[in-house]
PDB file of C-alpha atoms in Angstrom:
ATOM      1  CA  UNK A   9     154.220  87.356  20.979  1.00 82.00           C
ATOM      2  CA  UNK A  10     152.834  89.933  23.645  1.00 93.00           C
ATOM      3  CA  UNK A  11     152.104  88.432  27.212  1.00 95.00           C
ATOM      4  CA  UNK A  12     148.558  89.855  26.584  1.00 96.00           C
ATOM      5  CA  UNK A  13     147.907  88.228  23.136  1.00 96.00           C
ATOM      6  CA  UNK A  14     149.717  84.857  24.471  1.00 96.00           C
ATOM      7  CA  UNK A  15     147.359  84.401  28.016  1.00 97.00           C
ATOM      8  CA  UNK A  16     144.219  85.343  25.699  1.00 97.00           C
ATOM      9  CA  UNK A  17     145.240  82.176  23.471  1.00 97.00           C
ATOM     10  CA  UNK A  18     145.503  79.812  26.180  1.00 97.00           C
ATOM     11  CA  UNK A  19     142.989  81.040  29.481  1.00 98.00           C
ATOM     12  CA  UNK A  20     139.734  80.476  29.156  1.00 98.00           C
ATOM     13  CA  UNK A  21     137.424  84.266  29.696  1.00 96.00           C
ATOM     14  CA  UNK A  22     135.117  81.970  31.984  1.00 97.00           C
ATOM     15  CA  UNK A  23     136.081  81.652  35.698  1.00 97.00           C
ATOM     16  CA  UNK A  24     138.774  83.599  37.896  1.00 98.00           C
ATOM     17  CA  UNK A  25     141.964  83.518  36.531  1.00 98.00           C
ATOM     18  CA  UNK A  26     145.195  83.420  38.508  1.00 98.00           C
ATOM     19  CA  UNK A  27     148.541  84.240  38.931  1.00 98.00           C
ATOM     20  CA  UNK A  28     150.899  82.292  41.465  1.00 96.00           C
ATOM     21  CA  UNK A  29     153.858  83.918  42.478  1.00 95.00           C
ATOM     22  CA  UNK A  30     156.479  81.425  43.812  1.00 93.00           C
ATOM     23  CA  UNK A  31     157.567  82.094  47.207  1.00 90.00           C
ATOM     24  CA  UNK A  32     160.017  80.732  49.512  1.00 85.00           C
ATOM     25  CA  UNK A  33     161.501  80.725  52.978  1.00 82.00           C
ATOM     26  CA  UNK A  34     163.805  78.541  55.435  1.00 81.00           C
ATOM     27  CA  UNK A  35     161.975  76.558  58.354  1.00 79.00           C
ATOM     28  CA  UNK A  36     164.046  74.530  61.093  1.00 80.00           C
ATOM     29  CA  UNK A  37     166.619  73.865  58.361  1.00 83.00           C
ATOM     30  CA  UNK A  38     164.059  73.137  55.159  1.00 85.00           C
ATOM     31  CA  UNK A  39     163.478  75.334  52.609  1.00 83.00           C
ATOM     32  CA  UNK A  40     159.610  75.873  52.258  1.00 84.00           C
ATOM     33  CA  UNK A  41     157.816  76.912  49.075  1.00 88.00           C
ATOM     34  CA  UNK A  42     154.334  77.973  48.111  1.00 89.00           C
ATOM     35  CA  UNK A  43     152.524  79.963  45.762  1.00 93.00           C
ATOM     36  CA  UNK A  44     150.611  83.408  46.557  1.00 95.00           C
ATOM     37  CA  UNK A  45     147.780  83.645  44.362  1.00 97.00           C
ATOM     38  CA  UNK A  46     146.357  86.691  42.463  1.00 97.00           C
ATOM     39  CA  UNK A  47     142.604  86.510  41.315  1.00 97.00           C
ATOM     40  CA  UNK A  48     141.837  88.507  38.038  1.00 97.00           C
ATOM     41  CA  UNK A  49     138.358  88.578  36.221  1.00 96.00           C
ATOM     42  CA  UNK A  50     139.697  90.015  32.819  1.00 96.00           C
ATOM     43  CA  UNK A  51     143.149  88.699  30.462  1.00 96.00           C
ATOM     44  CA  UNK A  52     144.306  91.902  30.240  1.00 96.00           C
ATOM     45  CA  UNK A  53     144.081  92.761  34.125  1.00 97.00           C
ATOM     46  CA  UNK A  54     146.275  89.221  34.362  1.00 97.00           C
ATOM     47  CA  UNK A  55     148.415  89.833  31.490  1.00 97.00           C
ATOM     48  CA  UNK A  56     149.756  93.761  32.710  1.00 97.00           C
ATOM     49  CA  UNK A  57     150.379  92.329  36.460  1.00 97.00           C
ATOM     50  CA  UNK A  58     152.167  89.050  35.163  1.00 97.00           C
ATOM     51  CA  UNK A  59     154.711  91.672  33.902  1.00 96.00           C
ATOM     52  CA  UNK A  60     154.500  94.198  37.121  1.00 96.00           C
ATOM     53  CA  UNK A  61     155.364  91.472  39.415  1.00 96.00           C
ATOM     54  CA  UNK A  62     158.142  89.915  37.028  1.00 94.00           C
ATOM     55  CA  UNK A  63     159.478  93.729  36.868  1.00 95.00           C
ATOM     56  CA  UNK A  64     159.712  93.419  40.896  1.00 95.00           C
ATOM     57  CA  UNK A  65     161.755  90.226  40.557  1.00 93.00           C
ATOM     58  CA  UNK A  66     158.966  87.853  41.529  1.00 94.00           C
ATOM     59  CA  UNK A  67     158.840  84.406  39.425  1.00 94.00           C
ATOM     60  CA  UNK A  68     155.001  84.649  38.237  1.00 96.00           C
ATOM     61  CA  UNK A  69     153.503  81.561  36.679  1.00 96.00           C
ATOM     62  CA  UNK A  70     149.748  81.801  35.515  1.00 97.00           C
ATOM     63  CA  UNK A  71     147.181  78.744  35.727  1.00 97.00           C
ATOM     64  CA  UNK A  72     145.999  77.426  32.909  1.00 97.00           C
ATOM     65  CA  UNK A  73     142.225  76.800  33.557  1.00 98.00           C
ATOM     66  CA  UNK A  74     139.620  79.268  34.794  1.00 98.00           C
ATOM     67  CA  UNK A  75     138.282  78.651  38.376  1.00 98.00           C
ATOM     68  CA  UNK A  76     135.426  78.698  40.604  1.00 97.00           C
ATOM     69  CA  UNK A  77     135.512  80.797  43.678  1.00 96.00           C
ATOM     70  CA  UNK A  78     137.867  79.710  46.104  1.00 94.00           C
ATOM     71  CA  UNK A  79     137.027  77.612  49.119  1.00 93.00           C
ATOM     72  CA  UNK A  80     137.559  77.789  53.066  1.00 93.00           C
ATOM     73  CA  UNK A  81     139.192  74.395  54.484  1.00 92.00           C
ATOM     74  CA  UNK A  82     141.311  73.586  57.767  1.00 89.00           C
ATOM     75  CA  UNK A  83     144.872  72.378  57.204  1.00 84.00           C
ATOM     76  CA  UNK A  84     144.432  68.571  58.163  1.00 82.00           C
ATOM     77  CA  UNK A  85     148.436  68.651  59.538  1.00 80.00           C
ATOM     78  CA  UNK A  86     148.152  72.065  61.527  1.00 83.00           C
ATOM     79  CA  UNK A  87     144.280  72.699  62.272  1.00 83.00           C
ATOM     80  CA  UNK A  88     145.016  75.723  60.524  1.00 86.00           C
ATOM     81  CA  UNK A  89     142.389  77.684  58.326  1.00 90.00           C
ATOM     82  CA  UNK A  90     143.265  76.909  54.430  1.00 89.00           C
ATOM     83  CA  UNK A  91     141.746  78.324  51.358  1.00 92.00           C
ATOM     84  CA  UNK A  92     141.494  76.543  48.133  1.00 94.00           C
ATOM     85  CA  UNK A  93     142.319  78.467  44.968  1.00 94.00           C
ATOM     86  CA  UNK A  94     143.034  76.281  42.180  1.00 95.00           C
ATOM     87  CA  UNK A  95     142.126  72.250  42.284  1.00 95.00           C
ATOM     88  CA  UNK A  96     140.951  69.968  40.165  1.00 95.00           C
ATOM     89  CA  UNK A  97     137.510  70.352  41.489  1.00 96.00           C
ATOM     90  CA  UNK A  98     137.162  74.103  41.159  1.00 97.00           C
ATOM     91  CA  UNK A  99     138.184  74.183  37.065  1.00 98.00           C
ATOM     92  CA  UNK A 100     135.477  75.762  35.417  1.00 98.00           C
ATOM     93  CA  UNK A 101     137.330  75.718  31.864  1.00 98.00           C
ATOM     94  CA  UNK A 102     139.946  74.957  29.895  1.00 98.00           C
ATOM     95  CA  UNK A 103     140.979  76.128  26.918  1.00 98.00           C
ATOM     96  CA  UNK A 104     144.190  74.284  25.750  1.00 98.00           C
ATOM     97  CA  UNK A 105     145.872  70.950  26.362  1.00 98.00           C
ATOM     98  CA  UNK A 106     149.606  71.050  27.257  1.00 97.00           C
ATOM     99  CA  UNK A 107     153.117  69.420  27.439  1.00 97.00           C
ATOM    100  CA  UNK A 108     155.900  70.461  29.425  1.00 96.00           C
ATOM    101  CA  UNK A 109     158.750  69.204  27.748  1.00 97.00           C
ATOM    102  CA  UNK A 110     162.136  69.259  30.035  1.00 95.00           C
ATOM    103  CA  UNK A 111     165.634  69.639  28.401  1.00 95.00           C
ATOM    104  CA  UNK A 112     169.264  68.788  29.690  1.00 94.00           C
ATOM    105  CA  UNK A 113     171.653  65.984  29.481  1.00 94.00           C
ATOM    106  CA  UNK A 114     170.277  64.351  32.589  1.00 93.00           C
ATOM    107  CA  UNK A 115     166.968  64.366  31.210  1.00 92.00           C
ATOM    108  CA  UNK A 116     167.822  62.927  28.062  1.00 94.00           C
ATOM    109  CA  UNK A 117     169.734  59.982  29.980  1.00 93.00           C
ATOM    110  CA  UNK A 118     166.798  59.340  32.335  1.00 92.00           C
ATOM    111  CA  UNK A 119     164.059  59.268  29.268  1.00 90.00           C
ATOM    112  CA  UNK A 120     162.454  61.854  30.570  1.00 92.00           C
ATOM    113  CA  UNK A 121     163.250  64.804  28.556  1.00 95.00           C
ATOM    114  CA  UNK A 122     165.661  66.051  25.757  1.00 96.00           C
ATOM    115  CA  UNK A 123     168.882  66.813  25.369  1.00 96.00           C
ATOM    116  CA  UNK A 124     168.081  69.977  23.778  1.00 96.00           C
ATOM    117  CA  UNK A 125     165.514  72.511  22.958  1.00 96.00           C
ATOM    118  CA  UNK A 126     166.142  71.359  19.132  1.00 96.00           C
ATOM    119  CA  UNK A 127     165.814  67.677  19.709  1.00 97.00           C
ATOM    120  CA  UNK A 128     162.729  68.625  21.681  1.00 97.00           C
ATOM    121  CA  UNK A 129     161.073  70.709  18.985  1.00 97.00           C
ATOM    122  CA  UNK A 130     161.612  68.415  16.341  1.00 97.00           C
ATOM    123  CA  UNK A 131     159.872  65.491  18.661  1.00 97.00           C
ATOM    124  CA  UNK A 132     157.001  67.628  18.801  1.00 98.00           C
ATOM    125  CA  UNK A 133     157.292  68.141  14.925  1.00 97.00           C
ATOM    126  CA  UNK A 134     157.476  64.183  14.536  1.00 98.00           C
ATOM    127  CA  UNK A 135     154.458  63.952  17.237  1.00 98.00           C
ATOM    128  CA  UNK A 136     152.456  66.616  15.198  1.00 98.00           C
ATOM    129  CA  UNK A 137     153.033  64.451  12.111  1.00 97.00           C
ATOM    130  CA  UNK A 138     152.721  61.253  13.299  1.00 97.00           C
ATOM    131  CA  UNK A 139     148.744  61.845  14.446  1.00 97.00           C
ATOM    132  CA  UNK A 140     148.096  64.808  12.231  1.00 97.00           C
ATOM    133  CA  UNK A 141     147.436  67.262  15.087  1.00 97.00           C
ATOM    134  CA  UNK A 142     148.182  70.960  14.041  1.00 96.00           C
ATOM    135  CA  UNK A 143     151.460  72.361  15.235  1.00 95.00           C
ATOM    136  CA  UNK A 144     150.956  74.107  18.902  1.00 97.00           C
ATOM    137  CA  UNK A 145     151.956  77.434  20.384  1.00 97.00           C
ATOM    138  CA  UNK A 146     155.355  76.787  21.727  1.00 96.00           C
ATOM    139  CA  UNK A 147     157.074  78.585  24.038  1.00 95.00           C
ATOM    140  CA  UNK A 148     160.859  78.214  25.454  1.00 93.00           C
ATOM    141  CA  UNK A 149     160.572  78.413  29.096  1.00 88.00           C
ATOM    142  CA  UNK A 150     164.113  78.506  29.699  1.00 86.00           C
ATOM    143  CA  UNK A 151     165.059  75.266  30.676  1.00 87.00           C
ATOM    144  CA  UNK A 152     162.490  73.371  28.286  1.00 93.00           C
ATOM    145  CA  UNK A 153     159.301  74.055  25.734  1.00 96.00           C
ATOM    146  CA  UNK A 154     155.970  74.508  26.754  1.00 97.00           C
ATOM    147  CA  UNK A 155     153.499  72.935  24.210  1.00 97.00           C
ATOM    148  CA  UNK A 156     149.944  73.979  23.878  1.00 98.00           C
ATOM    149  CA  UNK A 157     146.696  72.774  21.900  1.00 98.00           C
ATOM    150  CA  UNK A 158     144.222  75.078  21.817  1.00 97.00           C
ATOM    151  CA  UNK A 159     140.650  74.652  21.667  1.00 97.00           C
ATOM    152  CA  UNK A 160     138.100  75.746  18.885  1.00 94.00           C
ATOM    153  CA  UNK A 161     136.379  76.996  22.086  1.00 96.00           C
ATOM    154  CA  UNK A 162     135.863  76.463  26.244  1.00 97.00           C
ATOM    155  CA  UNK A 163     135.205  73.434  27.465  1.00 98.00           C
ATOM    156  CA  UNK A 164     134.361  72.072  30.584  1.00 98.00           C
ATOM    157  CA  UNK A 165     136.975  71.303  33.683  1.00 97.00           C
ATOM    158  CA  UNK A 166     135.362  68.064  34.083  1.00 97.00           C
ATOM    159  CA  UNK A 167     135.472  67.202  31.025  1.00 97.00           C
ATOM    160  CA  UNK A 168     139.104  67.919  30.376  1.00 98.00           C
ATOM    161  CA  UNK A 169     139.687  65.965  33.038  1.00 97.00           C
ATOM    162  CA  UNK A 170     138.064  63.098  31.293  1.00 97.00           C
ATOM    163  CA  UNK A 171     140.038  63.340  28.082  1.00 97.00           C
ATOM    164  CA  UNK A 172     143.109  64.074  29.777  1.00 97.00           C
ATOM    165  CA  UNK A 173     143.923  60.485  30.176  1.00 96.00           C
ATOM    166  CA  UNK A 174     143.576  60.200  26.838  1.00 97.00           C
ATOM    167  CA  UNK A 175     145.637  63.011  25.822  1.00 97.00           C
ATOM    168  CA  UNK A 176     147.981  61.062  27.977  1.00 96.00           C
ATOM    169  CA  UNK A 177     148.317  57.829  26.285  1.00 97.00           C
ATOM    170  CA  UNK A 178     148.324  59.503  23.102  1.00 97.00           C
ATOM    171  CA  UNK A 179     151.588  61.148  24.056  1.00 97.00           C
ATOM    172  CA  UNK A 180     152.788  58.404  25.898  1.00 96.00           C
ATOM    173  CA  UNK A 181     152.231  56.088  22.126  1.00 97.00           C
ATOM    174  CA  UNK A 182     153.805  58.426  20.230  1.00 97.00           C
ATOM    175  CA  UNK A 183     156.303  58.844  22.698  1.00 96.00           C
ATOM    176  CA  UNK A 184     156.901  62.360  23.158  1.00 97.00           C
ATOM    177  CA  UNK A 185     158.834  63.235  26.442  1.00 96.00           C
ATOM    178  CA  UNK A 186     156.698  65.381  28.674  1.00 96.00           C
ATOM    179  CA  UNK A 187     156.105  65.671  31.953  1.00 94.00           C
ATOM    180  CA  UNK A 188     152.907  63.912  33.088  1.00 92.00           C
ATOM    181  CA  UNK A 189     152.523  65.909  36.370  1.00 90.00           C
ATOM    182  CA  UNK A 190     151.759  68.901  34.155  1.00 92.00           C
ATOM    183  CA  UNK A 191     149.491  67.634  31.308  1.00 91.00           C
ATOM    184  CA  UNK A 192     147.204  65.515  33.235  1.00 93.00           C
ATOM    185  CA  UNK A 193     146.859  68.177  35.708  1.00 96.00           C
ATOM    186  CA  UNK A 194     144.114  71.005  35.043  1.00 97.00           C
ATOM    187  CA  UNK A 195     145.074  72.803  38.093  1.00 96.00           C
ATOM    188  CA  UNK A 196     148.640  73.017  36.688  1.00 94.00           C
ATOM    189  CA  UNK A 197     150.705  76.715  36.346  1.00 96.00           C
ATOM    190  CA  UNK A 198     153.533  77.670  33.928  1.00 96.00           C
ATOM    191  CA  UNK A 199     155.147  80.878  33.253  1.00 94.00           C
ATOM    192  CA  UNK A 200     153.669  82.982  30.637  1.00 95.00           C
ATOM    193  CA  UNK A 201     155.324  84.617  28.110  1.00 95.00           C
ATOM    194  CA  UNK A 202     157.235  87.993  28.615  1.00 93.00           C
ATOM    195  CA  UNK A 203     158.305  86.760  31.778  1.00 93.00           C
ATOM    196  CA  UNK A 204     161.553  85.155  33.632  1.00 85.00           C
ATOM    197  CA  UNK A 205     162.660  81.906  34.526  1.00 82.00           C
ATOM    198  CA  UNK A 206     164.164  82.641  38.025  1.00 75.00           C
ATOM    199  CA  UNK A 207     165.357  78.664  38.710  1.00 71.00           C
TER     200      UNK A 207
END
């Protein structure tokens, strides 16, 4: 599947739509992350610079919701001005719900994860089964499988983050092995398809 034909089955058209490059740098010592962000108002404008910056050896993710514009704040630890790209509060719409399903020995032994992309496709075949939701759009991301659900059409950020709780305990009583962080979190990113997993 193209990157194009992939981000136009999982963004929502409403809202801006961003990509978050990953950046780092060293600080007294610490190594400091934080994404960049890159508004675009079409898929397609998102989809060809997703692949531009991967070209350039940048690790692009893409957020899953569209969003609202962004908002001026002041960084409450440096009194610094902030702006506010992608929260909770500025989701507009959603078009999918997600799992991000880790892989590796040592998630396996902790329970949170699988000890192989196999084992953790044929969980989600077993989850898919079990409560007789259609199979999703899976992707390998390298070190795991993205799952996602999507939507008949749009909904509302708000209320996706009403059902995501929901969405939660269902995959917490059928016990498939994702990580909550990601699908209880609207605001979340993951890397799109066509692209590289730098970790």
């Amino acid at each position: 599947m193209k990157t194009r034909e992939f981000l136009s089955r999982v963004v929502p058209t409403a809202g801006i739509k961003y990509l978050a490059e990953l950046k780092s740098f060293q600080k007294d010592g610490k190594d400091i992350s934080y994404f960049k962000h890159y508004p675009y108002e079409s898929i397609g404008a998102m989809a060809g610079a997703a692949l531009e910056l991967d070209e350039e050896g940048c690790a692009v993710y893409f957020a899953l919701a569209g969003f609202s514009d962004p908002v001026e704040t002041t960084n409450k630890k440096t009194d610094k001005p902030k702006t506010l790209y992608r929260t909770q509060s500025q989701a507009v719409a959603v078009k999918a719900f997600w799992a991000d399903i880790d892989c590796g020995e040592a998630k396996a032994e902790t329970g949170q994860g699988y000890a192989t992309k196999q084992e953790a496709a044929q969980a989600v075949k077993r989850f898919c089964q079990a409560t007789q939701l259609p199979v999703p759009l899976i992707v390998d991301s390298g070190s795991g499988l993205h799952c996602y659900w999507t939507l008949a059409s749009e909904i509302p950020g708000d209320q996706w983050i009403r059902v995501a709780p929901y969405w939660r305990a269902v995959l917490n009583h059928f016990h498939l092995r994702s990580d909550p962080a990601r699908d209880m979190d609207v605001a979340s990113v993951l890397r799109p398809v066509g692209t590289t997993n730098r970790k």
